[in-house]
Amino acid sequence: MPGLGTSFGRGAMTTSFWDIPNADVVVFMGSNAAENHPISFKWFLRAKQKGAKIIVVDPRFTRTASKADMWLPFRSGSDIAVLGGLINYAITHNKIHRDYVVKYTNASLLVNPNFKFEEGLFSGWDAQTKKYNQATWSFQTGPDGALLRDDTLTNPATVYQHIKRIYGEYTSERVSEISGISVEDFNKFAEIVTSTGQAGKSAVFAYAMGWTQHTKGVQNIRCSTLLQMLLGNVGVPGGGIAALRGHANVQGATDLAVLYHDLPGYLGQPTEAHKTLAEFLDKTTTKQSYWINKPKFMVSLLKAWYGKAATKANDFAYDYIPKMAGNATYSHYDIFQSVLDGKVEGLLCMGQNPAVGSANAKKVHAALAKLKWLVHVDLFDNETGEFWKLDGMDASAIDTEIFFLPAAGPLEKEGSFTNSHRLLQWKHKAIEPLGESRSDGWYINELGKRLKKLYASSTAAKDAPIRDLVWEYDHPEHPDDFDHLKVLKEINGYDMTTGKPVAGFGALKDDGTTACGCWIYSGVYPEEGVNKADARKRGAPNREDGWTEAKKDGSADYLHLGWAFAWPANRRILYNRASADPQGKTWGKVPLVWWDDAGKKWAGCDVPDMLPVEPGKVHAAGVPGDTPFIMKAQGMGGIWGPLADGPLPVHYEPVESPIQNPLYKQSTVPNARTFGSEHDKFGTTAEFPYVVTTYRLTEHQTSGVMTRTLGFLAEAFARPFVEISRELAQEQGIRNGGLVEVSSARGKVKVQAMVTNRVKPLKMGAKLVHVIGLPIHWGPKSGHVQGDIANTLTPQAIDVNVQIQESKVFLGNVKKA
Amino acid sequence: MAVRSKVKIKKFSRAQVVFHWVYGSSWFLLMLTGMSFLWRPDPGAAAVGLGPLLQGTVGQSFRLVHRVAAIGLMASPLTWLVGDFRSLWPDLKELLRFGINDARYMLIAPLHYTFGKPALPPQGKYNGGHKVNFYVVVLTFIGFVSSGLLMWFGRGAVPDGTFHMAQIVHSTSFWLGAIMTALHIYLTAVHPFTRRALSAMTQGFVELNYAKAEHKVWVEKEIAAGTAVLVEEPGDC
Amino acid sequence: MQVNRREFLKLSGVSAAGAAVVLFADERKALAQDLKEHRITKAKEVPTVCPHCSVGCGMIAYVKEGELLQLEGNPDSPISEGSLCPKGAASMQFAYDAVGKANPLRQLKAKYRKPGATAWEEIDLEKALDMIAERVKETRDKSFVATNKDGLTVNRNEGLAHLGSACIDNEECYLVTKLMRSLGVVYLEHHARI
Amino acid sequence: MGRTATLAAWRPDPGNPKQQVAMLVDTTECIGCKACEVACKQWNQNEYRINQELGTYQSHPSLDAQTWTLIKFIEREDEDGVNQWLMQKHNCMHCSEAGCVTACPTDALHYGDYGVVTLDQEKCIGCAYCEPACPFDAIHVDKSAFRQTAQKAGKCTLCFDRISNAMQPACVSTCPTDCIKYGDRGELLKWAYARVEQLKAMGYANANVYGDKELGGLHELYVLLEKPEVYGLPVNPTLSKRLTFWKYGLQPVGKAILGAALFGMVINWFAARRTFKGGHGPGEEAEAPASLHD
């Protein structure tokens, strides 16, 4: 999320599937949509039918590649080198969309003169604390505090000149040496992509775990946002970045902040540096952007949680919320580390199978064994609930007390999911839950009720948050269900005095008179009994083969505004103001949003992502009428986007890499995090010569517990495998289908070998590097079909911004078993 | 008409009789359950043959009976082997020798059994017709068993061509066998003269004078060697 | 009317074979003149969304008298227009392998594992929830940090962690966040990171 | 034809059973996701069979009595060495001259309406004559079923129960990329040939339509990227010579000869009755009382 959030202001997919057919170029890099998001591929194919070029940049020839016009095998982990090469190509061949870059992005701002970037390190690096002091990354401001800028983009201090210099090193030859893509292929690829750097043309980048699961996951995404902004492809029809989320409700769970570092609606999580509510709001709000309304959203959240107990006097119960220790992170892998360190003793694990899905499985199993108690809620038995039965585990020596609660299946409960492009869709309950199973929400509701009972008698201050918690969600008719609609209404927000739902986040107040669980969802339940997530009015099909296409006169409802509810405020394409030139006239080949001079308002086929301000004027919030990124300071897209590991994405090698970084002395991400436990071992090319990547298949879902337990899917893909190139198989004497042992510094896995031409050795300069790949779906204990846990091999090397692990690239070896 | 007393000579041992009838009854069942599938529907044309009558459980029970009877057929030679091993070799030796005499018999027989002349050359225990019948039975036995087992167990395992060849062999064996069986039944049960040989396979004995007419060489040899077993069946006069 | 496979096929068989077949049928009557009732013609259509990946394909569950008969794509959904990928198409098997035949792998009873035990034992659901609530309280009270060394109220409970989930509904995620934050939990995570 | 889910689903004309219905698979847009395999089993309530072979993405080595459609994966390089991963949805082709219908002894398999080859599992006796008769290996008898009476043949029914109720076949309605089209055979053929022209223009020289003429015209049509043999599809297949000889050659000849033989016997009986009066042969000695006693 910080990748897209830092660049555009919101951490979400900028476009929607219905808009993809308007693209001229589709690039799959870090995603394999045909296999992992098959129905989204329908829309990418429709783009192809309308003449778009589909390019797949992937170490393997996947089913997506089988339908693409061009496949570029490349070494996983060198994404920023390739994207940096494209940026360099766009700049050197003058393919950038100049008006867009100057007016809509912060490319023309002047950067602090002391900013330097040498040998892979930005200025302000402190080797001891492994942190950057970001002071030198600031923008220059004039005496009146206004940001200095040079719209001719020639001043060497401009952001543009910095990226021109930094990415100047990413020549086609250097990119080929790092990534393994031949110079000729790379130039052909670059020519096609950068051809969209003009009004009326657009390219869309689709990514998923292929980009995120790296120690530079966030910077991979940032790099694509830089390229797309330079080419003017964000917010325009057929453009943007399609972040294809993995699970049904990744976007929803992230919006509602089941995350250590956030509160619902991306409000940020207080730390010890934010002593009071005011201090928190002041320090975490992006000035001169729509974010200046954050106090309304924060206070409404606190009112939703603690109701009458949250008053102006007690800072609206701000202290009830835990404050993170200044330098601590509490992410996924910190949980396992702190279990091993004896800090965490109890784990509530709901609908997740970290024993197979998380990196370095052996370490996860060791951590689970150290837990005092574990509550596991799932539909099926799986390796997390039964880690004590895994081989190599001595059950009698494991003192973890485990409660298994049967979860209701997807057809057995109602509720809403938020899909990849922020669409909240309501689900109805088809059948009663089987046996004694209950919905996950029911368990949380019951747990909450019991805790309130247990703490009812306590008068201690530390127990106030539970005593004052607003927690009445029992379903009026069904005792074994909770009131989903009541929760949705609370998420939408309501007026404290009348109890009536608010129409949208515009109606939220910071004086405690409104409550709202998640401001960006506000508008999904605008009136009593009106559930927009259940709205079912699709746009009329206007094509012979039955789907709805954008029309030149902007008349077609091809974004289906009447179907379900998209946050924020039902917008389907974010930053759609950018589809018009600074004066508000349509740029693209199909109109999206434009300035309706007669009506003096922004109009379009989508809900305009714009404040009601005329081009040329500046809105009270500080956002001028002629810039599209209303969540960014002065509405400017963030090409320059300071993050924990740098204001600009630069190529670093993965933690386990076959080569030293040819560009800089600093080979890997300087502040990537690794843990020191005995399980965290890292290998070198001497012992583990091959680059290994992991991935998913159409037929299965992450740890396979949701699919290997379904007969039709267990049969669709029954056997785990490792994909090996013919050349490597020749070298190792491995036969197709033969049993092999794949090993890394952290463990070994026995699977069948799939010798194929779909994986090829890569020529990186003079060096020949072999790539092998394993799917991650199999586990030894669950489902109709079993197999070794592929994540036994993956390292817990962590990205500093979002703490995601680098399971897409590490070093490994393969031998005949 | 009074029944004249008759002298009978023993032709077949009990084991051979049992073998004959086990084989015969199995064969008959096999024919019944197999042959009914020959009137297959002609796809596309209107005729649907016996197809509709053999559908579902009816057809399946036919197939079951066919399999049981097949086992019966395959097991039947055991009865002869176990029951009367001693007679096996001499009979086989004679059956397998097909001389000119037998050939001449085969040429004359159709006329002889229709018009009485010309006279048949003297025959042994097994005349030409018996021998030919034996050869056809053995041949079709091999055809049925080989193709039948293949169709039964090899289904799906053997290549399609082989399965079809098995069907052809099975079908050819059937037509050959059916025609020979029809002739065999006609001669032994319907033909006015040769039906008197039926007793050979019911009691194991056949009238002496019929035997003399049909199997002259065999009767004289038996009597000469004193191995003939004669029995007199009292008539009522 | 519980249709098992045989009856069902007979139904389809009847509609397929058309008019009574006589030994020498002359002309087969048109087969499908009258709508043959089959498994889902009179079933209630319950719209829902696929629980697997995040494309958000529409699904329709066909239910008759509380019994799940079929699950298909929802033709009205503008995202999927009636299609479903293999995972979506198999989602009926979360509950039923076939009509009336529950998926045997589904766990339908609360289970408890004593420390050191080598097997599960069954436990009453309400009792399990009580025990869980006690453990949460016990862990929270033991590891709670009300104020840090500078005296700032931090209300941090570092003894308890919560994992999950990107596979549960928005309403359930909201309740998780709301309850866990109120318990002072800072170790709060879900799939989005792995 | 394409995505007709949202418009009123196309429906064959109930009054005209001779109208030719067909399914067309545009393999150039098939992403091998196997949704059709799952949807087919889901609708027909078939059992799952876990028998994937080593070293391939293909879910089953071949169709079987419970698996009525299957995506075949072919990994290869085209002429100029570019990677190709061809996917072909394989199932019963509903031939106009069907080997299975020819071989079936009980009329369980016959040419149903709309050109669909219908199989009535009630009538099937499990003899499996249809298995080797099918040039596409698309019909099998369920050998694994325990009770003999459950051993029935199984094959794609073109979702006959659905199409006769104005619904799309299960695989057509679930296909994520709409590459399985369904509708009037003539129009699908027109669309297919137009698509082949389009593909040729895009540089796929070997693109072709399969199923137009084969075996009198299949009702499962294909737009293929490469020649049929690359996909393992038989090039202008014919029914096995042996099968047709067995049914149309051997059988009538056998009946004729048997008939003639029986007729011959009847004639012989009339003649023999006169020749062998009283059951005595001409060469028989007079009634000599060969007494046992002397």
Short mmCIF file of N, CA and C in Angstrom, two decimals, chain B residues 4-5 7 37-44 48 51-52 54-56 59-60 63-64 110 112-116 151 155-156 160-165 167-168 171-172 175 178-179 182-183 186 190-193 196 208-210 212-213 230-232, chain D residues 101-107 111 122-129 131-134 141 143 148-149 151-152 240 242-243 245-248 250-251 254-255 257-258 261-262 265 268-269 271-273 275-276 279-282 284-285 287 290 292-293:
data_model
loop_
_atom_site.label_atom_id
_atom_site.label_comp_id
_atom_site.label_asym_id
_atom_site.label_seq_id
_atom_site.Cartn_x
_atom_site.Cartn_y
_atom_site.Cartn_z
N ARG B 4 -38.86 -103.45 -30.50
CA ARG B 4 -38.05 -104.68 -30.60
C ARG B 4 -36.90 -104.60 -29.61
N SER B 5 -36.53 -105.71 -29.11
CA SER B 5 -35.38 -105.68 -28.18
C SER B 5 -34.13 -105.29 -28.99
N VAL B 7 -29.85 -104.68 -29.15
CA VAL B 7 -28.50 -104.86 -28.54
C VAL B 7 -27.75 -103.53 -28.73
N PHE B 37 -27.66 -59.91 -29.13
CA PHE B 37 -27.14 -58.56 -29.39
C PHE B 37 -26.79 -58.36 -30.86
N LEU B 38 -27.11 -59.40 -31.68
CA LEU B 38 -26.72 -59.26 -33.08
C LEU B 38 -27.70 -58.40 -33.85
N TRP B 39 -28.90 -58.22 -33.31
CA TRP B 39 -29.85 -57.37 -34.04
C TRP B 39 -29.73 -55.95 -33.50
N ARG B 40 -28.55 -55.34 -33.79
CA ARG B 40 -28.22 -54.03 -33.20
C ARG B 40 -28.97 -52.92 -33.93
N PRO B 41 -29.16 -51.86 -33.23
CA PRO B 41 -29.79 -50.71 -33.90
C PRO B 41 -28.87 -50.20 -35.00
N ASP B 42 -29.52 -49.78 -36.08
CA ASP B 42 -28.73 -49.22 -37.16
C ASP B 42 -28.78 -47.69 -36.99
N PRO B 43 -27.68 -47.11 -36.53
CA PRO B 43 -27.73 -45.67 -36.20
C PRO B 43 -28.20 -44.85 -37.39
N GLY B 44 -29.03 -43.93 -37.10
CA GLY B 44 -29.46 -43.02 -38.16
C GLY B 44 -30.72 -43.56 -38.82
N VAL B 48 -34.35 -50.10 -34.94
CA VAL B 48 -33.56 -50.10 -33.69
C VAL B 48 -33.36 -51.53 -33.21
N GLY B 51 -32.35 -53.80 -29.82
CA GLY B 51 -31.68 -52.90 -28.86
C GLY B 51 -32.58 -52.51 -27.69
N PRO B 52 -33.72 -51.93 -27.97
CA PRO B 52 -34.53 -51.42 -26.85
C PRO B 52 -34.95 -52.50 -25.86
N LEU B 54 -33.08 -54.86 -24.81
CA LEU B 54 -31.96 -55.40 -24.03
C LEU B 54 -31.35 -54.33 -23.14
N GLN B 55 -32.11 -53.27 -22.90
CA GLN B 55 -31.47 -52.13 -22.22
C GLN B 55 -31.42 -52.35 -20.71
N GLY B 56 -30.53 -51.59 -20.12
CA GLY B 56 -30.45 -51.55 -18.66
C GLY B 56 -30.23 -52.90 -18.03
N GLY B 59 -30.07 -56.15 -20.17
CA GLY B 59 -28.80 -56.36 -20.87
C GLY B 59 -27.70 -56.75 -19.91
N GLN B 60 -27.72 -56.11 -18.75
CA GLN B 60 -26.64 -56.41 -17.79
C GLN B 60 -26.76 -57.85 -17.30
N ARG B 63 -25.39 -60.07 -19.77
CA ARG B 63 -23.91 -60.08 -19.76
C ARG B 63 -23.40 -60.94 -18.60
N LEU B 64 -24.11 -60.88 -17.51
CA LEU B 64 -23.67 -61.66 -16.33
C LEU B 64 -23.77 -63.16 -16.66
N PRO B 110 -23.42 -85.75 -47.62
CA PRO B 110 -24.63 -84.96 -47.91
C PRO B 110 -25.61 -85.74 -48.77
N HIS B 112 -25.67 -89.07 -49.21
CA HIS B 112 -26.11 -90.28 -48.53
C HIS B 112 -27.23 -89.98 -47.54
N TYR B 113 -27.05 -88.95 -46.76
CA TYR B 113 -28.05 -88.73 -45.72
C TYR B 113 -29.32 -88.09 -46.28
N THR B 114 -29.26 -87.71 -47.55
CA THR B 114 -30.51 -87.21 -48.14
C THR B 114 -31.17 -88.32 -48.95
N PHE B 115 -30.33 -88.95 -49.85
CA PHE B 115 -30.99 -89.94 -50.77
C PHE B 115 -30.59 -91.37 -50.44
N GLY B 116 -29.81 -91.59 -49.45
CA GLY B 116 -29.48 -92.96 -49.11
C GLY B 116 -28.31 -93.52 -49.91
N MET B 151 -11.89 -59.36 -24.45
CA MET B 151 -12.94 -58.31 -24.39
C MET B 151 -13.39 -58.08 -22.96
N ARG B 155 -10.58 -54.71 -21.71
CA ARG B 155 -11.35 -53.51 -22.14
C ARG B 155 -10.62 -52.25 -21.65
N GLY B 156 -10.32 -51.37 -22.55
CA GLY B 156 -9.66 -50.12 -22.15
C GLY B 156 -8.16 -50.29 -22.03
N ASP B 160 -7.35 -50.01 -29.32
CA ASP B 160 -8.70 -50.15 -29.89
C ASP B 160 -8.72 -51.21 -30.99
N GLY B 161 -7.71 -51.20 -31.85
CA GLY B 161 -7.67 -52.15 -32.97
C GLY B 161 -7.77 -53.58 -32.47
N THR B 162 -7.04 -53.88 -31.43
CA THR B 162 -7.04 -55.26 -30.88
C THR B 162 -8.44 -55.61 -30.40
N PHE B 163 -9.08 -54.67 -29.71
CA PHE B 163 -10.42 -54.95 -29.19
C PHE B 163 -11.36 -55.26 -30.35
N HIS B 164 -11.25 -54.44 -31.41
CA HIS B 164 -12.13 -54.70 -32.55
C HIS B 164 -11.84 -56.06 -33.16
N MET B 165 -10.53 -56.39 -33.25
CA MET B 165 -10.17 -57.70 -33.82
C MET B 165 -10.79 -58.80 -32.96
N GLN B 167 -13.49 -58.59 -31.29
CA GLN B 167 -14.93 -58.66 -31.62
C GLN B 167 -15.14 -59.44 -32.90
N ILE B 168 -14.25 -59.22 -33.86
CA ILE B 168 -14.42 -59.92 -35.16
C ILE B 168 -14.20 -61.41 -34.96
N SER B 171 -17.06 -62.90 -33.24
CA SER B 171 -18.25 -62.97 -34.10
C SER B 171 -18.07 -64.07 -35.14
N THR B 172 -16.88 -64.16 -35.70
CA THR B 172 -16.64 -65.21 -36.71
C THR B 172 -16.78 -66.58 -36.05
N TRP B 175 -20.41 -67.37 -35.79
CA TRP B 175 -21.15 -67.82 -36.98
C TRP B 175 -20.72 -69.23 -37.37
N ALA B 178 -22.18 -71.53 -34.79
CA ALA B 178 -23.65 -71.61 -34.81
C ALA B 178 -24.09 -72.53 -35.94
N ILE B 179 -23.45 -72.34 -37.08
CA ILE B 179 -23.86 -73.18 -38.23
C ILE B 179 -23.55 -74.65 -37.93
N ALA B 182 -26.00 -75.94 -35.44
CA ALA B 182 -27.34 -76.20 -36.02
C ALA B 182 -27.30 -77.55 -36.74
N LEU B 183 -26.25 -77.76 -37.53
CA LEU B 183 -26.13 -79.03 -38.27
C LEU B 183 -26.06 -80.19 -37.28
N TYR B 186 -29.34 -80.84 -35.77
CA TYR B 186 -30.26 -81.42 -36.76
C TYR B 186 -29.97 -82.92 -36.93
N VAL B 190 -32.88 -84.57 -35.20
CA VAL B 190 -34.02 -84.41 -36.13
C VAL B 190 -33.93 -85.43 -37.28
N HIS B 191 -32.73 -85.56 -37.81
CA HIS B 191 -32.62 -86.44 -39.01
C HIS B 191 -33.10 -87.85 -38.64
N PRO B 192 -34.08 -88.36 -39.43
CA PRO B 192 -34.73 -89.65 -39.05
C PRO B 192 -33.72 -90.76 -38.76
N PHE B 193 -32.67 -90.82 -39.51
CA PHE B 193 -31.77 -91.99 -39.34
C PHE B 193 -30.73 -91.67 -38.27
N ARG B 196 -30.78 -91.68 -34.31
CA ARG B 196 -30.64 -92.86 -33.44
C ARG B 196 -29.30 -92.83 -32.73
N LEU B 208 -26.46 -101.58 -31.81
CA LEU B 208 -25.37 -102.29 -32.45
C LEU B 208 -25.50 -102.21 -33.97
N ASN B 209 -26.70 -102.45 -34.46
CA ASN B 209 -26.76 -102.47 -35.93
C ASN B 209 -26.62 -101.06 -36.52
N TYR B 210 -27.05 -100.07 -35.75
CA TYR B 210 -26.81 -98.70 -36.27
C TYR B 210 -25.31 -98.45 -36.29
N LYS B 212 -23.03 -100.66 -36.56
CA LYS B 212 -22.40 -101.39 -37.67
C LYS B 212 -22.54 -100.59 -38.96
N ALA B 213 -23.70 -99.99 -39.17
CA ALA B 213 -23.90 -99.27 -40.44
C ALA B 213 -23.02 -98.02 -40.48
N LEU B 230 -21.40 -104.91 -24.68
CA LEU B 230 -22.75 -105.01 -25.29
C LEU B 230 -23.78 -105.18 -24.19
N VAL B 231 -24.88 -104.62 -24.43
CA VAL B 231 -25.95 -104.82 -23.43
C VAL B 231 -27.26 -104.99 -24.20
N GLU B 232 -28.15 -105.75 -23.62
CA GLU B 232 -29.40 -106.00 -24.36
C GLU B 232 -30.52 -105.30 -23.63
N VAL D 101 -22.11 -44.74 -31.41
CA VAL D 101 -23.51 -45.09 -31.70
C VAL D 101 -23.55 -46.33 -32.57
N THR D 102 -22.56 -46.42 -33.50
CA THR D 102 -22.49 -47.60 -34.37
C THR D 102 -22.29 -48.85 -33.54
N ALA D 103 -21.44 -48.75 -32.52
CA ALA D 103 -21.07 -49.98 -31.78
C ALA D 103 -22.09 -50.33 -30.70
N CYS D 104 -22.88 -49.36 -30.27
CA CYS D 104 -23.71 -49.62 -29.08
C CYS D 104 -24.83 -50.63 -29.40
N PRO D 105 -24.87 -51.76 -28.69
CA PRO D 105 -25.86 -52.80 -29.00
C PRO D 105 -27.25 -52.49 -28.46
N THR D 106 -27.39 -51.54 -27.56
CA THR D 106 -28.72 -51.42 -26.92
C THR D 106 -29.37 -50.07 -27.19
N ASP D 107 -28.87 -49.33 -28.14
CA ASP D 107 -29.51 -48.04 -28.48
C ASP D 107 -29.48 -47.06 -27.29
N TYR D 111 -28.38 -40.89 -31.98
CA TYR D 111 -28.34 -39.51 -32.46
C TYR D 111 -29.58 -38.79 -31.93
N GLU D 122 -29.32 -45.00 -18.10
CA GLU D 122 -30.23 -46.04 -17.62
C GLU D 122 -30.16 -47.24 -18.55
N LYS D 123 -30.10 -46.92 -19.86
CA LYS D 123 -30.18 -48.01 -20.83
C LYS D 123 -28.82 -48.70 -21.01
N CYS D 124 -27.75 -48.02 -20.65
CA CYS D 124 -26.40 -48.57 -20.93
C CYS D 124 -26.21 -49.85 -20.11
N ILE D 125 -25.60 -50.87 -20.74
CA ILE D 125 -25.36 -52.13 -20.00
C ILE D 125 -23.88 -52.28 -19.69
N GLY D 126 -23.08 -51.27 -19.99
CA GLY D 126 -21.67 -51.29 -19.59
C GLY D 126 -20.81 -52.24 -20.41
N CYS D 127 -21.20 -52.53 -21.65
CA CYS D 127 -20.43 -53.54 -22.42
C CYS D 127 -19.16 -52.91 -22.98
N ALA D 128 -19.11 -51.56 -23.05
CA ALA D 128 -17.91 -50.83 -23.45
C ALA D 128 -17.53 -51.06 -24.91
N TYR D 129 -18.49 -51.52 -25.72
CA TYR D 129 -18.18 -51.58 -27.16
C TYR D 129 -17.90 -50.17 -27.69
N GLU D 131 -16.21 -47.78 -26.24
CA GLU D 131 -14.88 -47.24 -25.90
C GLU D 131 -13.91 -47.29 -27.07
N PRO D 132 -13.66 -48.49 -27.64
CA PRO D 132 -12.66 -48.52 -28.73
C PRO D 132 -13.21 -47.94 -30.03
N ALA D 133 -14.55 -47.81 -30.07
CA ALA D 133 -15.13 -47.36 -31.35
C ALA D 133 -14.94 -45.86 -31.53
N CYS D 134 -14.64 -45.14 -30.44
CA CYS D 134 -14.58 -43.67 -30.55
C CYS D 134 -13.20 -43.24 -31.02
N VAL D 141 -16.31 -46.60 -19.94
CA VAL D 141 -17.21 -47.24 -18.95
C VAL D 141 -16.53 -47.14 -17.59
N LYS D 143 -15.16 -48.43 -14.93
CA LYS D 143 -14.73 -49.78 -14.47
C LYS D 143 -14.56 -49.80 -12.97
N GLN D 148 -21.53 -54.24 -10.40
CA GLN D 148 -21.49 -54.39 -11.86
C GLN D 148 -22.58 -53.53 -12.50
N THR D 149 -23.71 -53.44 -11.81
CA THR D 149 -24.81 -52.68 -12.43
C THR D 149 -24.46 -51.18 -12.50
N GLN D 151 -21.65 -50.05 -13.45
CA GLN D 151 -20.59 -49.82 -14.46
C GLN D 151 -21.26 -49.34 -15.74
N LYS D 152 -21.33 -48.02 -15.87
CA LYS D 152 -22.02 -47.44 -17.03
C LYS D 152 -21.04 -46.60 -17.83
N SER D 240 -13.30 -46.98 -37.40
CA SER D 240 -12.36 -48.10 -37.58
C SER D 240 -12.94 -49.09 -38.58
N ARG D 242 -12.34 -52.09 -38.94
CA ARG D 242 -12.74 -53.39 -38.33
C ARG D 242 -14.14 -53.27 -37.73
N LEU D 243 -14.41 -52.06 -37.12
CA LEU D 243 -15.71 -51.89 -36.49
C LEU D 243 -16.81 -52.02 -37.55
N PHE D 245 -16.62 -53.35 -40.46
CA PHE D 245 -16.69 -54.73 -41.02
C PHE D 245 -17.45 -55.64 -40.05
N TRP D 246 -17.15 -55.49 -38.79
CA TRP D 246 -17.79 -56.34 -37.76
C TRP D 246 -19.30 -56.15 -37.77
N LYS D 247 -19.73 -54.88 -37.97
CA LYS D 247 -21.17 -54.65 -37.86
C LYS D 247 -21.88 -54.85 -39.20
N TYR D 248 -21.27 -54.27 -40.25
CA TYR D 248 -22.03 -54.26 -41.51
C TYR D 248 -21.56 -55.36 -42.46
N LEU D 250 -19.56 -58.66 -41.37
CA LEU D 250 -19.62 -60.01 -40.81
C LEU D 250 -21.05 -60.41 -40.45
N GLN D 251 -21.74 -59.51 -39.80
CA GLN D 251 -23.06 -59.86 -39.24
C GLN D 251 -24.05 -60.29 -40.32
N GLY D 254 -22.98 -63.62 -41.83
CA GLY D 254 -23.21 -64.75 -40.90
C GLY D 254 -24.67 -65.14 -40.89
N LYS D 255 -25.53 -64.09 -40.78
CA LYS D 255 -26.98 -64.41 -40.73
C LYS D 255 -27.39 -65.13 -42.00
N ILE D 257 -25.62 -67.00 -44.09
CA ILE D 257 -25.17 -68.41 -44.19
C ILE D 257 -25.98 -69.29 -43.24
N LEU D 258 -26.20 -68.78 -42.01
CA LEU D 258 -26.96 -69.58 -41.04
C LEU D 258 -28.35 -69.86 -41.60
N ALA D 261 -28.14 -72.44 -44.21
CA ALA D 261 -27.89 -73.78 -43.63
C ALA D 261 -29.20 -74.34 -43.06
N LEU D 262 -29.91 -73.50 -42.34
CA LEU D 262 -31.16 -73.99 -41.72
C LEU D 262 -32.12 -74.42 -42.82
N MET D 265 -31.21 -77.69 -44.15
CA MET D 265 -31.59 -78.81 -43.27
C MET D 265 -33.06 -79.16 -43.44
N ASN D 268 -33.39 -81.14 -46.41
CA ASN D 268 -32.84 -82.48 -46.18
C ASN D 268 -33.83 -83.33 -45.39
N TRP D 269 -34.51 -82.69 -44.44
CA TRP D 269 -35.41 -83.44 -43.57
C TRP D 269 -36.52 -84.09 -44.41
N ALA D 271 -36.43 -84.78 -47.54
CA ALA D 271 -35.91 -85.89 -48.38
C ALA D 271 -35.58 -87.09 -47.49
N ALA D 272 -34.91 -86.83 -46.40
CA ALA D 272 -34.42 -87.95 -45.56
C ALA D 272 -35.60 -88.75 -45.00
N ARG D 273 -36.71 -88.07 -44.76
CA ARG D 273 -37.86 -88.81 -44.21
C ARG D 273 -38.24 -89.97 -45.13
N THR D 275 -36.23 -91.33 -47.44
CA THR D 275 -35.14 -92.31 -47.63
C THR D 275 -35.02 -93.22 -46.41
N PHE D 276 -35.10 -92.70 -45.28
CA PHE D 276 -34.82 -93.53 -44.09
C PHE D 276 -36.14 -93.84 -43.37
N GLY D 279 -36.64 -95.07 -39.82
CA GLY D 279 -35.38 -94.81 -39.13
C GLY D 279 -34.29 -95.81 -39.52
N HIS D 280 -34.53 -96.58 -40.60
CA HIS D 280 -33.49 -97.58 -40.95
C HIS D 280 -32.70 -97.08 -42.15
N GLY D 281 -31.43 -97.23 -42.04
CA GLY D 281 -30.56 -96.80 -43.13
C GLY D 281 -30.50 -97.91 -44.19
N PRO D 282 -30.14 -97.58 -45.43
CA PRO D 282 -30.11 -98.58 -46.53
C PRO D 282 -29.04 -99.65 -46.23
N GLU D 284 -28.12 -100.88 -43.56
CA GLU D 284 -28.22 -101.56 -42.25
C GLU D 284 -28.58 -103.05 -42.44
N GLU D 285 -27.98 -103.94 -41.69
CA GLU D 285 -28.30 -105.37 -41.82
C GLU D 285 -29.71 -105.63 -41.31
N GLU D 287 -32.58 -107.39 -39.21
CA GLU D 287 -32.68 -107.42 -37.75
C GLU D 287 -32.08 -108.73 -37.21
N ALA D 290 -28.34 -110.39 -32.38
CA ALA D 290 -26.99 -110.74 -31.91
C ALA D 290 -27.10 -110.98 -30.42
N LEU D 292 -26.47 -111.99 -26.84
CA LEU D 292 -25.29 -111.79 -25.96
C LEU D 292 -24.85 -113.13 -25.38
N HIS D 293 -25.87 -113.94 -25.43
CA HIS D 293 -25.62 -115.12 -24.58
C HIS D 293 -24.67 -116.12 -25.23
#
